[in-house]
Structure formats: C-alpha cells, structure tokens
XYZ file of C-alpha atoms in Angstrom:
664
model
C 218.584 101.194 22.610
C 221.103 98.420 23.293
C 222.434 98.443 26.853
C 225.074 95.968 27.985
C 224.007 94.196 31.211
C 226.607 94.929 33.847
C 227.567 98.325 32.448
C 227.227 101.387 34.705
C 224.288 102.642 32.633
C 222.486 99.328 32.963
C 223.007 99.249 36.735
C 221.584 102.749 37.070
C 218.516 101.880 34.987
C 218.032 98.632 36.886
C 218.338 100.405 40.239
C 215.739 102.955 39.167
C 213.127 100.178 38.868
C 213.614 98.951 42.448
C 211.860 100.064 45.601
C 213.586 100.681 48.964
C 212.680 97.254 50.328
C 214.158 95.492 47.308
C 217.329 97.578 47.475
C 217.706 96.675 51.149
C 217.211 92.994 50.411
C 219.832 93.054 47.668
C 222.312 94.781 49.954
C 221.741 91.974 52.447
C 222.335 89.422 49.665
C 225.641 91.075 48.800
C 226.786 90.937 52.424
C 225.810 87.271 52.664
C 227.677 86.395 49.468
C 230.822 88.009 50.822
C 230.476 86.139 54.109
C 229.932 82.813 52.338
C 233.070 83.373 50.258
C 235.244 83.389 53.376
C 233.200 80.974 55.486
C 230.878 78.785 53.380
C 228.094 77.052 55.325
C 228.630 73.392 56.174
C 226.106 70.597 55.653
C 225.036 68.978 58.930
C 225.565 65.262 59.405
C 222.630 63.109 58.295
C 221.956 59.590 59.571
C 219.141 57.165 58.881
C 217.728 59.023 55.867
C 214.994 57.127 54.032
C 213.098 57.987 50.859
C 209.338 57.579 51.338
C 207.965 59.637 48.421
C 207.525 56.778 45.973
C 204.767 56.590 43.372
C 201.625 54.705 44.372
C 201.479 51.099 43.224
C 200.138 50.673 39.699
C 201.057 54.175 38.521
C 203.500 53.104 35.816
C 200.984 50.621 34.433
C 198.679 53.575 33.680
C 201.177 55.133 31.236
C 199.667 54.875 27.720
C 201.652 52.542 25.432
C 202.211 55.111 22.678
C 203.487 57.677 25.204
C 205.804 55.024 26.662
C 207.078 54.223 23.165
C 207.958 57.876 22.504
C 209.670 58.062 25.883
C 211.845 55.016 25.201
C 212.778 56.291 21.733
C 213.930 59.562 23.296
C 215.773 57.765 26.098
C 217.656 55.604 23.612
C 218.678 58.687 21.647
C 220.021 60.196 24.863
C 221.846 56.985 25.714
C 223.683 57.313 22.397
C 224.689 60.838 23.402
C 222.362 62.728 21.068
C 220.177 65.708 21.941
C 219.222 69.125 20.620
C 218.972 72.253 22.740
C 217.922 75.609 21.338
C 218.783 74.684 17.769
C 222.202 73.184 18.593
C 222.569 69.457 17.926
C 224.790 67.673 20.431
C 226.381 64.245 20.291
C 228.475 64.502 23.469
C 225.946 63.454 26.070
C 227.553 60.146 26.903
C 230.190 62.117 28.837
C 229.206 65.805 28.879
C 231.410 68.738 29.806
C 229.109 70.550 32.215
C 230.712 73.962 31.721
C 231.126 74.026 27.934
C 228.828 75.912 25.569
C 228.497 73.847 22.364
C 227.306 76.825 20.319
C 230.337 79.087 20.825
C 232.822 76.471 22.004
C 233.582 78.579 25.067
C 233.947 77.135 28.537
C 232.690 79.022 31.568
C 235.357 80.102 34.067
C 235.631 78.446 37.459
C 235.865 80.179 40.802
C 233.442 81.531 43.365
C 229.953 81.387 41.870
C 229.016 85.004 42.424
C 232.149 86.204 40.609
C 231.184 84.462 37.349
C 230.035 87.065 34.752
C 227.343 84.777 33.380
C 225.675 87.516 31.308
C 228.900 88.081 29.331
C 228.910 85.669 26.401
C 232.487 86.586 25.475
C 233.677 85.379 28.874
C 231.288 82.505 29.556
C 229.615 81.413 26.322
C 225.874 81.059 25.773
C 224.648 80.670 29.331
C 221.324 79.134 28.264
C 223.189 76.313 26.505
C 225.354 75.690 29.566
C 222.506 75.819 32.052
C 219.969 73.748 30.131
C 221.763 70.406 30.379
C 222.339 70.966 34.087
C 218.636 71.254 34.770
C 218.926 67.441 34.523
C 215.612 67.095 32.760
C 217.178 64.699 30.285
C 217.998 62.547 33.311
C 214.346 62.558 34.387
C 213.591 61.160 30.927
C 216.155 58.379 31.421
C 214.792 57.692 34.910
C 211.262 57.486 33.510
C 212.500 55.051 30.861
C 213.878 52.886 33.666
C 210.555 53.036 35.523
C 208.643 52.003 32.402
C 211.012 49.263 31.195
C 212.960 48.122 34.263
C 216.107 48.244 32.119
C 218.941 49.100 34.493
C 221.169 50.640 31.831
C 219.017 53.772 32.011
C 219.396 53.957 35.799
C 223.138 53.379 35.593
C 223.575 56.221 33.111
C 221.602 58.536 35.392
C 223.810 57.609 38.347
C 226.966 58.091 36.322
C 225.942 61.563 35.193
C 224.717 62.733 38.577
C 227.981 61.717 40.220
C 229.912 63.414 37.427
C 227.922 66.628 37.892
C 228.268 66.614 41.663
C 232.042 66.175 41.371
C 232.423 68.930 38.756
C 230.152 71.418 40.542
C 230.906 71.535 44.265
C 228.723 73.960 46.225
C 229.192 77.647 45.418
C 231.770 76.984 42.699
C 231.118 77.907 39.100
C 228.319 78.977 36.811
C 225.693 76.467 37.968
C 225.442 78.169 41.368
C 224.583 81.649 40.100
C 220.839 81.538 39.344
C 218.036 80.446 41.653
C 215.718 79.230 38.906
C 218.377 76.736 37.829
C 218.796 75.408 41.360
C 215.033 75.147 41.859
C 214.364 73.231 38.647
C 217.386 71.013 39.268
C 216.070 70.068 42.717
C 212.696 69.195 41.225
C 214.470 66.975 38.687
C 216.414 65.219 41.439
C 213.216 64.514 43.378
C 211.642 62.874 40.350
C 214.823 61.005 39.431
C 214.906 59.460 42.912
C 211.188 58.659 42.682
C 211.394 57.064 39.243
C 214.486 55.029 40.193
C 212.892 53.755 43.384
C 212.774 50.167 42.146
C 216.464 50.176 41.204
C 218.751 48.561 43.810
C 221.258 51.414 43.559
C 218.781 54.255 44.168
C 219.343 54.642 47.907
C 223.109 54.563 47.492
C 222.890 57.263 44.848
C 220.916 59.675 47.021
C 220.316 59.261 50.768
C 223.241 56.887 51.203
C 225.798 59.168 49.536
C 227.292 62.070 51.582
C 228.149 63.912 48.345
C 224.504 63.805 47.227
C 223.294 64.903 50.655
C 225.760 67.794 50.622
C 224.512 68.911 47.207
C 220.831 68.684 48.171
C 221.413 70.600 51.408
C 223.442 73.346 49.743
C 220.873 73.792 46.988
C 218.156 74.344 49.580
C 220.341 76.556 51.758
C 221.147 78.704 48.671
C 217.484 79.089 47.746
C 216.551 80.044 51.294
C 219.286 82.694 51.364
C 218.919 84.285 47.911
C 215.288 84.328 46.757
C 214.317 86.393 43.738
C 212.778 89.513 45.138
C 210.942 92.695 44.231
C 211.114 93.536 40.531
C 212.617 90.099 39.794
C 209.886 88.065 41.513
C 208.413 86.633 38.312
C 208.497 83.006 37.126
C 211.945 82.628 38.723
C 210.561 82.853 42.241
C 207.920 80.211 41.407
C 210.636 77.807 40.240
C 212.710 78.507 43.327
C 209.785 77.919 45.671
C 208.527 74.815 43.839
C 211.966 73.197 43.788
C 212.658 74.087 47.403
C 209.281 72.790 48.507
C 209.571 69.546 46.533
C 213.014 68.810 47.966
C 211.940 69.673 51.520
C 209.036 67.223 51.182
C 210.815 64.349 49.439
C 214.279 64.874 50.954
C 213.187 66.053 54.393
C 216.303 64.722 56.090
C 217.857 67.906 57.449
C 217.301 69.958 60.630
C 216.048 72.872 58.501
C 213.730 70.805 56.278
C 210.512 71.679 58.097
C 211.327 75.401 58.027
C 212.364 75.280 54.367
C 209.148 73.448 53.523
C 206.959 75.972 55.329
C 208.794 78.996 53.912
C 208.740 77.623 50.372
C 205.019 76.857 50.542
C 204.345 80.352 51.876
C 206.367 81.845 49.016
C 204.677 79.622 46.448
C 201.213 80.611 47.616
C 202.061 84.313 47.696
C 203.751 84.451 44.314
C 201.361 82.150 42.468
C 198.615 84.611 43.357
C 200.820 87.591 42.604
C 201.959 86.235 39.240
C 198.443 85.373 38.024
C 195.525 87.547 36.984
C 192.194 86.646 38.511
C 191.134 85.513 35.040
C 193.833 82.819 35.217
C 196.338 84.238 32.736
C 199.921 84.735 33.829
C 200.780 88.374 34.544
C 203.981 88.259 32.532
C 201.771 87.971 29.430
C 204.319 85.563 27.984
C 202.485 82.352 27.162
C 205.370 79.940 27.629
C 205.856 81.230 31.152
C 202.175 80.570 31.792
C 202.966 76.966 30.883
C 206.121 76.876 33.005
C 204.405 78.283 36.095
C 201.465 75.906 35.692
C 203.812 72.919 35.404
C 205.757 74.008 38.476
C 202.597 74.603 40.482
C 201.153 71.202 39.613
C 204.446 69.501 40.485
C 204.520 71.256 43.865
C 200.940 70.230 44.686
C 201.769 66.657 43.666
C 204.634 66.703 46.156
C 202.451 68.113 48.908
C 199.643 65.631 48.413
C 202.095 62.752 48.151
C 203.663 63.785 51.473
C 200.387 64.655 53.171
C 201.320 68.344 53.551
C 198.256 70.631 53.603
C 198.216 73.172 50.785
C 196.354 76.506 51.002
C 193.133 76.394 48.999
C 194.269 79.444 47.034
C 197.104 77.431 45.429
C 194.705 74.932 43.881
C 192.337 77.703 42.896
C 195.049 79.588 40.999
C 196.120 76.419 39.179
C 192.486 75.676 38.325
C 192.015 79.149 36.871
C 195.279 78.894 34.932
C 194.134 75.608 33.413
C 190.713 76.936 32.444
C 192.364 80.022 30.929
C 194.714 77.839 28.882
C 191.770 75.794 27.607
C 190.043 79.036 26.611
C 192.835 80.641 24.572
C 194.202 77.752 22.493
C 193.299 77.451 18.822
C 191.703 74.386 17.227
C 195.103 72.636 17.149
C 195.657 73.323 20.878
C 198.268 76.012 20.195
C 198.130 78.958 22.617
C 199.094 82.524 21.689
C 202.716 83.294 20.854
C 202.948 86.288 23.153
C 205.974 87.793 24.897
C 209.203 85.942 25.614
C 209.589 82.199 25.200
C 212.693 80.187 26.101
C 211.407 76.588 25.852
C 211.604 76.239 29.649
C 209.780 73.328 31.308
C 209.104 72.504 34.921
C 209.107 68.705 34.741
C 210.070 66.603 31.707
C 209.355 62.871 31.570
C 208.133 62.590 27.973
C 209.674 61.882 24.615
C 209.837 64.126 21.569
C 206.517 64.649 19.820
C 204.506 64.949 23.024
C 202.421 68.118 22.900
C 203.116 70.320 25.913
C 199.735 72.066 25.910
C 197.732 68.894 25.345
C 199.646 67.350 28.253
C 198.754 70.248 30.550
C 195.092 70.078 29.553
C 195.082 66.308 30.075
C 196.516 66.815 33.562
C 193.948 69.530 34.194
C 191.198 67.127 33.190
C 192.543 64.459 35.560
C 192.980 66.857 38.479
C 190.223 69.461 38.080
C 187.798 67.915 35.601
C 187.201 69.295 32.124
C 184.377 71.687 31.339
C 181.968 71.094 28.482
C 183.526 73.839 26.343
C 187.113 72.620 26.706
C 188.726 71.485 23.448
C 189.189 67.758 23.040
C 192.619 66.324 23.853
C 193.387 63.205 21.859
C 197.143 62.933 22.473
C 198.755 61.008 25.312
C 201.665 61.666 27.639
C 203.648 60.081 30.458
C 203.529 62.999 32.887
C 199.758 63.134 33.359
C 199.319 59.691 34.974
C 202.361 60.320 37.199
C 201.061 63.631 38.509
C 197.469 62.400 38.712
C 198.598 59.488 40.886
C 199.886 61.946 43.486
C 197.465 64.893 43.278
C 194.110 64.512 44.981
C 191.268 65.309 42.551
C 190.175 68.876 43.136
C 186.495 68.154 43.608
C 187.279 65.667 46.383
C 189.725 67.893 48.238
C 188.564 69.057 51.613
C 190.448 72.316 50.936
C 188.578 73.080 47.725
C 186.661 76.344 47.990
C 183.388 76.912 46.212
C 184.399 78.377 42.869
C 182.417 79.381 39.839
C 184.113 78.156 36.675
C 183.198 79.644 33.261
C 180.006 78.146 31.822
C 181.082 78.976 28.273
C 184.436 79.540 26.626
C 185.813 82.957 27.639
C 186.939 85.177 24.760
C 187.949 88.346 26.581
C 190.256 88.508 29.587
C 189.760 92.066 30.763
C 192.500 92.117 33.422
C 195.093 90.775 30.977
C 193.799 92.814 28.037
C 193.783 89.680 25.865
C 190.929 88.946 23.478
C 190.417 85.950 21.193
C 188.179 86.477 18.149
C 187.008 83.253 16.535
C 185.348 82.768 13.173
C 184.394 80.060 10.683
C 186.971 77.833 8.979
C 188.874 77.791 12.274
C 189.899 81.445 12.045
C 191.562 82.488 15.296
C 192.720 86.013 16.128
C 194.460 87.268 19.274
C 194.200 90.983 20.015
C 196.586 92.560 22.528
C 195.300 95.460 24.611
C 196.879 94.542 27.926
C 199.544 95.958 30.235
C 203.184 95.992 29.214
C 204.381 92.943 31.114
C 204.732 92.340 34.843
C 206.393 94.297 37.622
C 208.488 97.415 37.147
C 211.006 95.889 34.734
C 208.463 93.891 32.654
C 211.358 91.510 31.957
C 209.654 89.204 29.457
C 207.430 91.740 27.701
C 207.654 92.800 24.077
C 206.800 96.243 22.678
C 203.703 94.775 21.036
C 200.759 96.925 22.165
C 197.679 96.463 19.925
C 199.352 93.693 17.943
C 197.268 90.967 16.356
C 198.048 87.322 15.716
C 195.925 85.445 13.163
C 195.752 81.719 12.375
C 193.727 79.623 9.981
C 193.255 76.019 11.110
C 196.297 76.368 13.347
C 198.596 77.846 10.676
C 200.246 81.175 11.477
C 199.042 83.648 8.849
C 199.759 86.936 10.620
C 202.365 85.664 13.041
C 203.998 86.755 16.244
C 207.665 86.209 15.241
C 208.720 84.874 18.667
C 211.857 85.421 20.770
C 214.949 83.636 19.347
C 217.537 84.709 21.958
C 218.194 86.379 25.300
C 221.938 86.946 25.750
C 224.921 87.494 23.487
C 223.199 88.765 20.335
C 221.806 92.185 21.287
C 220.697 93.225 17.807
C 218.533 90.097 17.509
C 217.201 90.379 21.053
C 216.249 93.974 20.296
C 214.529 93.102 17.010
C 212.384 90.228 18.229
C 211.012 92.262 21.144
C 210.626 95.515 19.165
C 207.464 97.173 17.893
C 208.602 96.632 14.296
C 208.915 92.923 15.146
C 205.136 92.650 15.706
C 201.902 93.130 13.794
C 201.299 96.673 14.904
C 202.125 100.266 14.029
C 205.381 102.107 14.711
C 205.782 105.892 14.782
C 208.893 107.942 14.052
C 211.191 104.904 14.120
C 210.863 104.221 17.848
C 209.356 101.527 20.045
C 206.161 102.091 22.020
C 207.996 101.167 25.227
C 211.600 102.062 26.028
C 214.144 99.319 26.656
C 216.933 99.708 29.190
C 218.464 96.263 28.658
C 217.591 92.751 27.464
C 215.244 92.158 30.429
C 214.472 95.732 31.401
C 211.928 98.284 30.184
C 212.283 101.790 31.593
C 209.058 103.224 30.132
C 205.904 101.197 29.531
C 203.194 101.958 26.991
C 199.769 101.979 28.625
C 196.979 100.257 26.718
C 193.259 100.188 27.327
C 190.532 98.184 25.646
C 187.663 100.440 24.584
C 185.129 97.927 23.256
C 184.766 94.177 22.869
C 182.055 92.010 21.355
C 183.607 88.566 21.095
C 180.812 86.421 22.460
C 180.623 83.562 19.981
C 178.716 85.083 17.074
C 176.802 82.906 14.619
C 178.336 81.888 11.312
C 177.000 85.106 9.793
C 177.830 87.383 12.717
C 180.628 89.828 13.491
C 182.990 89.908 16.468
C 184.812 93.130 17.299
C 187.579 94.624 19.407
C 188.905 98.161 19.839
C 191.805 99.452 21.959
C 194.377 102.226 22.141
C 197.755 102.955 23.731
C 199.774 106.033 24.691
C 203.281 104.813 23.922
C 203.849 107.594 21.376
C 202.767 110.560 23.454
C 201.321 113.039 22.611
C 199.879 110.861 19.825
C 197.509 107.964 20.556
C 197.387 104.826 18.442
C 193.883 103.368 18.238
C 193.085 100.082 16.491
C 189.751 98.457 15.601
C 189.485 94.807 14.558
C 186.411 93.093 13.114
C 186.088 89.450 12.159
C 183.170 89.062 9.758
C 181.952 85.491 9.640
C 179.843 85.653 6.454
C 182.719 86.884 4.286
C 185.536 85.256 6.297
C 187.245 88.616 6.507
C 189.354 90.227 9.188
C 189.294 94.030 9.018
C 191.917 96.072 10.893
C 191.656 99.865 11.094
C 194.529 101.904 12.583
C 194.173 105.535 13.593
C 196.848 107.912 14.870
C 195.379 110.777 16.865
C 197.795 113.675 17.206
C 200.396 115.559 15.149
C 201.720 114.344 11.798
C 204.054 111.378 12.351
C 206.100 109.014 10.195
C 204.480 105.571 10.130
C 205.678 102.010 9.624
C 202.933 99.384 9.688
C 204.167 95.783 9.774
C 202.465 92.470 9.069
C 204.580 89.391 9.710
C 203.542 86.273 7.826
C 204.079 82.796 9.173
C 206.900 80.683 7.713
C 204.429 78.477 5.815
C 202.923 81.458 3.965
C 204.071 82.388 0.462
C 203.270 85.970 -0.524
C 203.019 87.717 -3.869
C 202.926 91.471 -3.246
C 201.693 93.749 -6.022
C 201.203 97.344 -4.955
C 198.982 97.278 -1.893
C 197.614 93.741 -2.379
C 199.312 90.524 -1.270
C 198.197 87.089 -2.467
C 198.875 84.560 0.287
C 199.108 80.792 -0.275
C 200.005 77.809 1.911
C 199.319 74.110 2.334
C 197.618 72.425 5.275
C 197.219 68.640 5.505
C 197.880 68.314 1.793
C 195.323 70.948 0.786
C 196.157 74.254 -0.845
C 194.835 77.261 1.063
C 194.808 80.948 0.135
C 193.904 84.431 1.311
C 194.140 88.000 0.094
C 195.651 90.790 2.170
C 194.477 94.221 1.029
C 196.802 96.784 2.581
C 196.301 100.513 3.202
C 196.796 102.385 -0.064
C 198.121 105.520 1.666
C 201.335 103.646 2.522
C 204.145 102.397 0.315
C 204.514 98.629 0.731
C 207.566 96.419 0.504
C 208.196 92.754 1.284
C 211.190 91.833 3.460
C 212.531 88.343 4.027
C 215.544 87.072 5.954
C 217.341 90.416 6.194
C 220.104 90.778 8.768
C 221.388 94.360 8.575
C 219.172 95.381 10.262
C 217.128 92.250 11.109
C 213.725 92.037 9.437
C 211.651 89.175 8.076
C 212.229 86.335 10.544
C 210.243 83.781 12.534
C 211.503 81.923 15.613
C 209.692 78.636 16.227
C 211.708 78.043 19.389
C 214.535 79.450 21.456
C 217.819 79.620 19.545
C 216.116 78.919 16.203
C 215.072 81.317 13.476
C 214.064 81.020 9.838
C 213.259 83.519 7.096
C 209.625 84.569 6.782
C 207.975 87.352 4.827
C 207.253 90.651 6.539
C 205.195 93.296 4.742
C 206.032 96.843 5.830
C 204.149 99.957 4.780
C 205.760 103.381 5.188
C 204.237 106.828 5.027
C 202.741 109.464 7.275
C 199.784 109.756 9.618
C 198.201 113.177 9.984
C 194.978 112.222 11.761
C 192.803 112.825 8.695
C 191.972 109.176 8.046
C 192.753 105.707 9.275
C 194.688 102.888 7.674
C 192.434 99.951 6.745
C 193.753 96.423 6.209
C 191.499 93.555 5.115
C 192.525 89.900 5.298
C 190.086 87.735 3.360
C 190.197 83.934 3.491
C 189.082 82.092 0.377
C 186.939 78.978 0.326
C 188.812 75.936 -0.929
C 188.665 75.624 -4.696
C 187.149 79.086 -5.174
C 188.638 81.202 -7.931
C 189.378 84.833 -7.178
C 186.981 87.055 -9.046
C-alpha cells in the first residue's frame, strides 16, 4: 500500500499509532507554532561570552599521518566545490544555494518554517539533498583541516559559508527550521567547528563576537527545547536533538537558559539512550546504521560533558559501552555490520576524509574509551575522530561514575532481546538470521518487512544480500520495494507483506516473530550451528524457518515451512552485486572475485517451486542493490513461485567451494 504523507488517510493512520499523552503534546506544539508565527521569541542580549571548550594541548599531534592525509585530500576537494551526497555529484560548493535540491533542480519555498510541505517532493524537491549540506558536516571537515595544517584558507571558507547560511536562513524561516534532528546535528557541527578553529584569529568574531551567530545558536536551542520528538517519534531523532542541545549548552553556555537547557537535554539523552537500546546493546530500531548514528551522538555528548566537567549519569556510559561491545560482536571479518532495516548514511560527527571506515572508527574509539575485549576483531585502520574524542572523554575504567559491569567473556552470537543471531563458519562464512521484533515503537518507522530473513557473506562479500534502502521520500514505488518482504531473503505469501505499511515511515500492523532454538556458540571446524524461528505475519498461517551452517561441508541449509491452509508462495534470494549467477532449473552456479581470486558456490533451490532470475527490473522493481542512500545498481534476485500446502518444507542449500576445486 502506498500512502501519501499528509493525505487524510495518512493522518488517520498516524494518529491511530499515538497514545493520549503524545496527542496532547502535539496539540501543545501546534498552539506554540501558531503563537511563534505572530510573536517569535527574541534572543536575549549576550555580553562577555567566551569559548572555553577547546581541545587539550597536544590533541592534534595525536592524529595519525595517514588519517590526516585523507582529511586534507577531502578538504581540498571541498575547497574546489566538489562533493557527492546520496549519489548526486555536486560542483557548486564554493557558493552553495542552501535551498536548492541538485537532484530535481527544485528550490524549496520560503516562508514560515512550519508551513513548508517538506515531505512533498513536487513542492520542495528531495528534502534529504537539501538538508544534508546544511548539517554543516562538510564544514567540520574543513575546520579539522585547518586544525591539522594551520592553513587559514580552510578557516576562511568555513566562516564565509556559515555567514552565508545564517543570512539565508533566519530563525523560523524556511525548510531548515522544520526538523529537530537537523537542528541538533547542526548545533553539534557548530560546536566542533568553533573548537577546531580555536587557534584561528577570526574564531571569536565568527561565533561569540557576532550577534547573528548568537541569535542563531539561541534560536536553535530554543526550538529544540520547545519541539522535542515525542511518543511514537522518539527514535534516533530525539537522541540527535538531545545530543546537539546538550553539546551547545555546554560549549556555548552564554544564555540565561543554558543551564536549564543543559540539564533538560542530559535528562532526555539518558532516558532515550536507555529506551532506544536493548539491554544486549543493540539499537531497538533494528536498523544498523542508526545504531552507528546513535553511538556517535552519544560519544560526542559524553565528550562534551567530560570536557566541560558536567557529571553524566553512569547509565549513559553503560549504554554506550554495551552498544560498542554489541557492534564488535556482530561485524564480519571485514568489520562490516549487518545491513538491516533503514539506512540513510547519517552521521553524528564527521571530521574524516573519504576512505575512512565508519565502523572501524567507532571500534577504535571504543577501544580508547572503554578498552577492547580479547574477542574483539582487530582494527588496523586509522581515523581523525578517535584521538579528538579520546582527548575529551575520560577512560571508562577510570571514571568515578563507572558501575561494576560484566562484559561478555566471549563473542556473543545470539542477541535474544533483539532476535538477532550471527552464525559463523569456516572460510569466513557469516550469516545473520532475523527473528526479532518489527522495529521500534508503534510506528516502527525504520523497519523493513523482513521477518526470518537471512543475510550471508563470504569473506565480507555479500552472497545472499540485504538489498538496502535507496530512498525515503519522493519515489514511493522504490521506497515500498526496498522495505517489502519480496525485497528480502525470506518467504512471501499470497502477494502481501508480512507487516502492513501505512506510509513511508509507518507500519500499521507488525508481524510478531519468536526464536524457537539457537545453537550458535562457536562450533569447531567440523561442527554445526543452528537457528530456528517463526512469525505470524500471515495469519492464520505461520512461517517457520530453520537454518544450519555445517562447517565440515561449508554448507548453509535453509528450510522453510508454512503451517496452515494452502497459500501461494514467492521465495526470494537476493544476490550481492559482485555475484554472477547461472540459473539452470533449480540450481544456480554463483561466481565472484575477491582480492584477485575467483570464488564460487552452488545454490540448490527448492524443486517444488518454479525459479526465475530477475535483474534490474523497474516495472515493478525487482533485482536491485543499494550500497548507500540515493544509490542503486542492478543485482540478481532469484524468485521461486508455487504453493505451500503444509505437506513438506522448502529446502535451500548454499554450498561454498574450496578454491581451485572442480565441481563433481
């Protein structure tokens, strides 16, 4: 079902997912917006403001040379006006138009912020393209380049662009004042820009000495205090809002309300970090990139607190510790985490150049702050952000607030609360099995209809792939496909999804999954690891799936059963973009190359179904892989069609061949 956000039907479905308290809060927001239209709040006068949140001496000297080199290369590319966002290459960054979408060519309308129909691409353009540049994370890169090199041309470009943005986006006017997550991340960027430019003679005049800058900083914080994400929307957005508000109230604590904003933001951060995170450490949205975003935001907030000497509740550090250990547990041998749920390439703090691995950076920071465990994977890459954060954050073991906590003694494979299981085998075979809840909160905004899906890699290469996300707004048929049941490695009945969508970020009925059995505890090279789960998304039928990874034969066996009346079946297996497939009947020969070596596998598919290969089809979409937001490429999807009558299961066997072995 495709529902247009903003239509009467969408509003009714959205309202149905809210509780009375949330409805009351949103009514209060509406009243406040109307009042601000006629009488916008005024920034109080500020005198004698000083910036005291500088980096400790010697911090920049700790940046590894190769990380600094990547940073400077990226900064120089930005200085020449070049960047790429969500698959769109831009060359206009020397003097950007802050309201123009480069993908559609449309320009967002002006006017009172809360009147801008930002979800309507026909009226506004691609809102993600417009918002991304105004997170000012490219300016944190330029500011970091100044800090590393001392070259003032980077600082001057930052100042030029900030003043341009402030002039083009006065408080409460236009599209950049419509979403709290954008304001929160932008504030965090401004804090780090001021910090990284601290040695530049013009830094004070750009921020605390400029009434325009002070007005912007105050209004951003006032906005966040007035319009927090609430209720069914209190997911990663509320973390970004709280982290940005807290960082600004610590570093820019120049206003009469700063102490209250700081306390309220820290209270919100503590509450929602716990609420957004399973006890196992995985993010409750079950969307891996948002796990990374929330972890980055949390670490940045703690860095601000420790730098300012603001006490942080012990639970905040504990949640971040658990998130870091969970990340270390789920990555494959190339440090790639699962591709689960939505992903929009969002970052909390960017100070690195292209080619820096996000997940390696987070694990390196975790090592510096919390200390690595013996089972953690090795991190060999370098980054700029880790030494900057580590210079501000007190090491966890030395913190007087650190509670006694038992960290995993061996690498966890099953996260019962999140329903996520990692099966590992020889030759770096990695398999994620999904038996968890359908997303977070009543709308499950960033969930996909992917119950019981599997994701399989061999030495870091996607073999059975999660296709990704591709888009959010403006292309409903693609949004629907990439989050659909058919768009995942699982089974679809009677042409419908397991969970029912009510809009691009709204699910009105959630499939309920439960894991029935797990044995994933690091078997020997000749052992077997197993997983079994079921879901009720196709009531009255139940879909049950068993997965076995057999080390001796390097085989993954998947058995699907449909318990209930006779139903039409479509079973999909999505291959990664590097995989070439030759399908003959119910057998597919798979080949790919890794590090110059030819690799191969055989996929024996259930003979009861009729199999067909699809690749790069658009009407309707099928056979695609999205490596990042706004980007997609053709990939092979194998789809079997037929019927399930409960008499027997559907067995699929993926067998990996040894290198150089001939198929016999």
